[in-house]
Coordinates of C-alpha atoms and ligand atoms in Angstrom, one line a residue:
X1 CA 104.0 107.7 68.1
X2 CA 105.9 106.2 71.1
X3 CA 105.6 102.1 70.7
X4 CA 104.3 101.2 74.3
X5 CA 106.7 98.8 75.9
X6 CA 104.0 97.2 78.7
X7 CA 103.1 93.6 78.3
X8 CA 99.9 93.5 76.5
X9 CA 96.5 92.3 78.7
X10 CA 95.7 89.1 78.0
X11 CA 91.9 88.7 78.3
X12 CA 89.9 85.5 77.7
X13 CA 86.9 86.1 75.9
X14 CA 84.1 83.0 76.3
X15 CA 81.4 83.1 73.8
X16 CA 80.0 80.7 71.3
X17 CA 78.4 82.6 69.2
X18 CA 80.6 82.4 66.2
X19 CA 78.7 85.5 64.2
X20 CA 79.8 87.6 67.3
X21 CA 83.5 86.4 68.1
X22 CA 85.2 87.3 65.0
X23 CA 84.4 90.8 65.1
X24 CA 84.6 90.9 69.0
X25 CA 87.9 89.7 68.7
X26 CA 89.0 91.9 65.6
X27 CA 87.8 95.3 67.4
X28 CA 89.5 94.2 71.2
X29 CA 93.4 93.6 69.2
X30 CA 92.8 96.8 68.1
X31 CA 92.4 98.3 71.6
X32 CA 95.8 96.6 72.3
X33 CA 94.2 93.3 74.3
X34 CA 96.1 90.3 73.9
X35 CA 92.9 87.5 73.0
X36 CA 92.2 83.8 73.6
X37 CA 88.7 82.7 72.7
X38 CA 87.3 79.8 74.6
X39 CA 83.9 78.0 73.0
X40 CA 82.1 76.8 75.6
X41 CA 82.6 76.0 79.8
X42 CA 84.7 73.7 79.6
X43 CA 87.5 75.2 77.0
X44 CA 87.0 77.7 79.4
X45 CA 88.4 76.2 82.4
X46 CA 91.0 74.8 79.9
X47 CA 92.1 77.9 78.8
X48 CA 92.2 79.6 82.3
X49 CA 94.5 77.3 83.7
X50 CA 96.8 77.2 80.5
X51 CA 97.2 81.1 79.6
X52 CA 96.0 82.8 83.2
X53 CA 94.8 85.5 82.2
X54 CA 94.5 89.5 83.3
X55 CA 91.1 89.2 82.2
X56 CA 87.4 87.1 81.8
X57 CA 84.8 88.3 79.6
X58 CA 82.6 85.5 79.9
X59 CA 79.1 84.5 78.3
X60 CA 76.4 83.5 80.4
X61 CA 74.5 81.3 78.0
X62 CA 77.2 78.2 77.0
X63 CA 77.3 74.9 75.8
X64 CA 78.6 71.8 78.3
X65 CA 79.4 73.9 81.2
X66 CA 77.2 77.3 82.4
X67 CA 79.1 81.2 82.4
X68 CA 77.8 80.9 86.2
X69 CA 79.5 78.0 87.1
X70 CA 82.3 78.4 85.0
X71 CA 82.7 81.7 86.8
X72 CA 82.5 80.1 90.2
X73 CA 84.9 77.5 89.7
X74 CA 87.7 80.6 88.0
X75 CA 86.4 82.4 91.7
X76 CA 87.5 79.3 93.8
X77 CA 91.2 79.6 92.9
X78 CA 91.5 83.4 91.2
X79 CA 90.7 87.2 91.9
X80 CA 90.9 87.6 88.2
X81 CA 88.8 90.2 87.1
X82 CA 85.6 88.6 85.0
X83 CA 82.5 90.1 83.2
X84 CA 79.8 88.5 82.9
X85 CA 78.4 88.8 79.4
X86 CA 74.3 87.5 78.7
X87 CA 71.6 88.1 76.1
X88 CA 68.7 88.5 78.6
X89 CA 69.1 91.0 81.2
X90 CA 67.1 87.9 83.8
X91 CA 70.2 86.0 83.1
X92 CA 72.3 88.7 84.5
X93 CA 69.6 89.1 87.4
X94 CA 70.5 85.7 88.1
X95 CA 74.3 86.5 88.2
X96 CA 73.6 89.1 90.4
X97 CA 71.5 87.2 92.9
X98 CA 73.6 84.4 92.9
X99 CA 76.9 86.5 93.4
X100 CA 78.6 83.8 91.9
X101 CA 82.0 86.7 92.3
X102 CA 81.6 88.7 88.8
X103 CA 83.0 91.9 88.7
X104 CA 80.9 93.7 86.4
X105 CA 78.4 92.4 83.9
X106 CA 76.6 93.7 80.7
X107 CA 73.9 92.4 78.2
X108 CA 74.1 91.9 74.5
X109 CA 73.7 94.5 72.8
X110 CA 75.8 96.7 74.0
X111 CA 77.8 99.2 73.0
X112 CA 81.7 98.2 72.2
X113 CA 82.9 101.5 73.7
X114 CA 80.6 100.6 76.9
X115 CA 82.3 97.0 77.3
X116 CA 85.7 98.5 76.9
X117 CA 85.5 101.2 80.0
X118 CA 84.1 98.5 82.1
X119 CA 87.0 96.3 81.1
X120 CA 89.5 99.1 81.7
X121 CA 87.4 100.2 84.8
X122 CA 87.7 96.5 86.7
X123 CA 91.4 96.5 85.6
X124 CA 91.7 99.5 87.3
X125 CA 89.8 98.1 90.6
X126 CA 92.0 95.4 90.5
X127 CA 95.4 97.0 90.2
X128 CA 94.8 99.5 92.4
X129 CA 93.7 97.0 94.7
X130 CA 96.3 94.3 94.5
X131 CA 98.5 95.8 96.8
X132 CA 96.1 96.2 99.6
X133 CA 96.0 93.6 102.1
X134 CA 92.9 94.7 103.4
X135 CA 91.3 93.6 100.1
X136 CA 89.0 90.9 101.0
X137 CA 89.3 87.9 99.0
X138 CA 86.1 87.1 97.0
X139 CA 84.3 90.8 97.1
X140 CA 82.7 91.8 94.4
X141 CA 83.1 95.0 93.2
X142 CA 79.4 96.5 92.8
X143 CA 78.9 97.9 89.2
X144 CA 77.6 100.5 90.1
X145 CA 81.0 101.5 90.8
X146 CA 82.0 104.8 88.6
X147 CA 84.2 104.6 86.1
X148 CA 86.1 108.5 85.9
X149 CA 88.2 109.4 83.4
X150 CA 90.2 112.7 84.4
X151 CA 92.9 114.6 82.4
X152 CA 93.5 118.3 83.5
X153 CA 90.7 120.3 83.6
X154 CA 88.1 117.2 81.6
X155 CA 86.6 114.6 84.0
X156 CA 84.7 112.1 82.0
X157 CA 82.0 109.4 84.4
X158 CA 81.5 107.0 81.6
X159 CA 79.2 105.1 83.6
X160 CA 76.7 108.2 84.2
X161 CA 77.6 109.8 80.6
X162 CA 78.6 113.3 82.2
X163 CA 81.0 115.4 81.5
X164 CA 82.3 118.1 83.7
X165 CA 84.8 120.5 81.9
X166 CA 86.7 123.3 84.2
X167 CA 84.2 122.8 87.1
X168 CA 81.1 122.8 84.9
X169 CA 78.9 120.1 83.7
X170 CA 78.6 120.1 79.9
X171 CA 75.9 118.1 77.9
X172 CA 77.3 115.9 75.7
X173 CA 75.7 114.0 72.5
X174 CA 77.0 110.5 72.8
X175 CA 79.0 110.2 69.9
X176 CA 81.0 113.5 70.9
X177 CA 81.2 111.6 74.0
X178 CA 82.8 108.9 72.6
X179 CA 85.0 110.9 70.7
X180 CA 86.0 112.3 73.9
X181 CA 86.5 109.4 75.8
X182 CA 88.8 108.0 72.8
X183 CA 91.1 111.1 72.6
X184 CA 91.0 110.7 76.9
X185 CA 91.8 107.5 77.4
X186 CA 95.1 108.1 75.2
X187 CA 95.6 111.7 76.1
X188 CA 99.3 113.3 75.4
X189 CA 98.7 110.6 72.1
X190 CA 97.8 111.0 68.7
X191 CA 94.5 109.0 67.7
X192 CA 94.5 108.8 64.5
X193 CA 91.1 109.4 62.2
X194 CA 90.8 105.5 61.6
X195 CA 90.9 104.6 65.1
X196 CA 88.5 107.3 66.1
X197 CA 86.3 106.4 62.9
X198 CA 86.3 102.4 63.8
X199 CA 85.8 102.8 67.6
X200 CA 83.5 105.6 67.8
X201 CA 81.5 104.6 64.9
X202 CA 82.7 101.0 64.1
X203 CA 80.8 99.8 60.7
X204 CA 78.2 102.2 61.4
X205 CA 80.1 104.8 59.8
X206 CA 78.5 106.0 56.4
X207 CA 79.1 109.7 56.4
X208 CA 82.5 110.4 54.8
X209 CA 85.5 111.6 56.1
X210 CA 84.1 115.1 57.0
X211 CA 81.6 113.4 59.9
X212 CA 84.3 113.0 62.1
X213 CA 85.6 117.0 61.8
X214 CA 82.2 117.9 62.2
X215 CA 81.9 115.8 65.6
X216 CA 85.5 117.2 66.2
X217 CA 84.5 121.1 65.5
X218 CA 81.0 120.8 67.6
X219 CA 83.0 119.1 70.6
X220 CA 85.3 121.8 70.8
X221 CA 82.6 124.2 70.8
X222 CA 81.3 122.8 74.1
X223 CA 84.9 122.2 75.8
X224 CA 87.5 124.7 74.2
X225 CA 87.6 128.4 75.8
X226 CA 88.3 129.3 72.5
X227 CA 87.1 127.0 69.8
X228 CA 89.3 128.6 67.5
X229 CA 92.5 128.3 69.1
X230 CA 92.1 124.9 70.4
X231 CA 94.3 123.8 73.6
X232 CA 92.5 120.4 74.6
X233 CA 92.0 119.0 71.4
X234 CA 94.8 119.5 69.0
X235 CA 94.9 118.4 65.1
X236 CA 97.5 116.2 64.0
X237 CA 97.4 117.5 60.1
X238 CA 97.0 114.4 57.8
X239 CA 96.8 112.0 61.4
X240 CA 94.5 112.5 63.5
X241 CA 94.0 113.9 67.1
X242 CA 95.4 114.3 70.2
X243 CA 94.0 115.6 74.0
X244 CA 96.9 117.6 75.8
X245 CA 97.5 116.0 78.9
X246 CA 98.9 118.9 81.5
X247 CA 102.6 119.4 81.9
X248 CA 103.1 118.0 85.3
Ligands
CA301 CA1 76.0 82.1 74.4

């Protein structure tokens, strides 16, 4: 595998929940995010100003100083992308209603692979929108905003969970989703089994090593012309996988 050379994104995660942090923290290194963890508002502000981040993933719920007004005050003087984060979806009405200048916002639970496409999604926004003058200062991108992952002929809307493969839309059980929106997100890469086992399945996985072939096998029967010559979804013997991304 080619090392990637790109400064990692630095993202400042806010939460005080210490239960949650650790394994939060853990599982975003691993998707190559570079992390600072702040405790409560004010660390927050601390933080911002010291290591300006690419990125705000920031609790609602927070001791000294609120996620809202922590938010606000990072919105007076940044466009940084932040994401609201809140146990109680009338917290994140609040949010909303306020439009204290979040960029996307999700509530606990929620799926890991869920936070990371919205945190890849509002990166996205932002780059593609940091050279546009015409870029207000202090919009907020909606969330209902879609999130589309296209390689060649595979278009994945992680927001919507479809799938549209050459033209046609093809059902998709989620964890053959996710599968798919792993091998995507890295396609012309190898993932190998580990990475697909902990980010697809995290510590829920209790099948053994077999589960993932069987997700593998049953997702190229719905995407592959031929499932037994496979050209979107290659094996990497004794590796992993890797999604073919179209010679340009
Ligand atoms: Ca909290």
């Amino acid at each position: 595998m080619t090392p990637t050379t790109a400064a990692p994104t630095r993202v400042l995660v806010v939460e005080d929940e210490e239960s949650f942090v650790d394994a939060l923290v853990v599982s975003l290194e691993r998707e190559g995010f570079a992390i600072t963890v702040a405790r409560d508002g004010l660390e927050a502000l601390e933080r911002f100003e010291q290591e300006e981040p690419d990125l705000v993933l920031l609790d609602v719920m927070l001791p000294k100083m609120s996620g809202i007004d922590v938010c606000r005050s990072i919105r007076s003087r940044s466009q940084v992308p932040i994401i609201m984060v809140s146990a109680r979806a009338t917290e994140l009405d609040t949010v909303v209603g306020l439009e204290v200048g979040a960029d996307d916002y999700v509530s606990k639970p929620y799926r890991f692979r869920e936070l990371v496409s919205r945190m890849r999604a509002v990166l996205r926004r932002r780059n593609n929108s940091a050279s546009d003058e015409d870029h207000p200062p202090g919009e907020s991108v909606r969330a209902e905003e879609r999130s589309a992952l296209t390689v060649g002929e595979v278009s994945l809307d992680t927001a919507r969970h479809e799938c549209v493969v050459r033209g046609e839309e093809v059902k998709l059980p989620l964890k053959e989703f996710e599968i798919l929106e792993t091998l995507l997100e890295s396609a012309g890469r190898v993932v190998t089994r580990d990475n697909l086992i902990d980010r697809v399945w995290g510590l829920d996985y209790v099948g053994d090593t077999k589960t993932l072939d069987v997700h593998i096998k049953r997702l190229r029967s719905r995407i592959e012309l031929d499932p037994s010559k496979p050209q979107l979804i290659t094996t990497i013997r004794g590796v992993g996988y890797r999604f073919e991304a179209p010679r340009r």
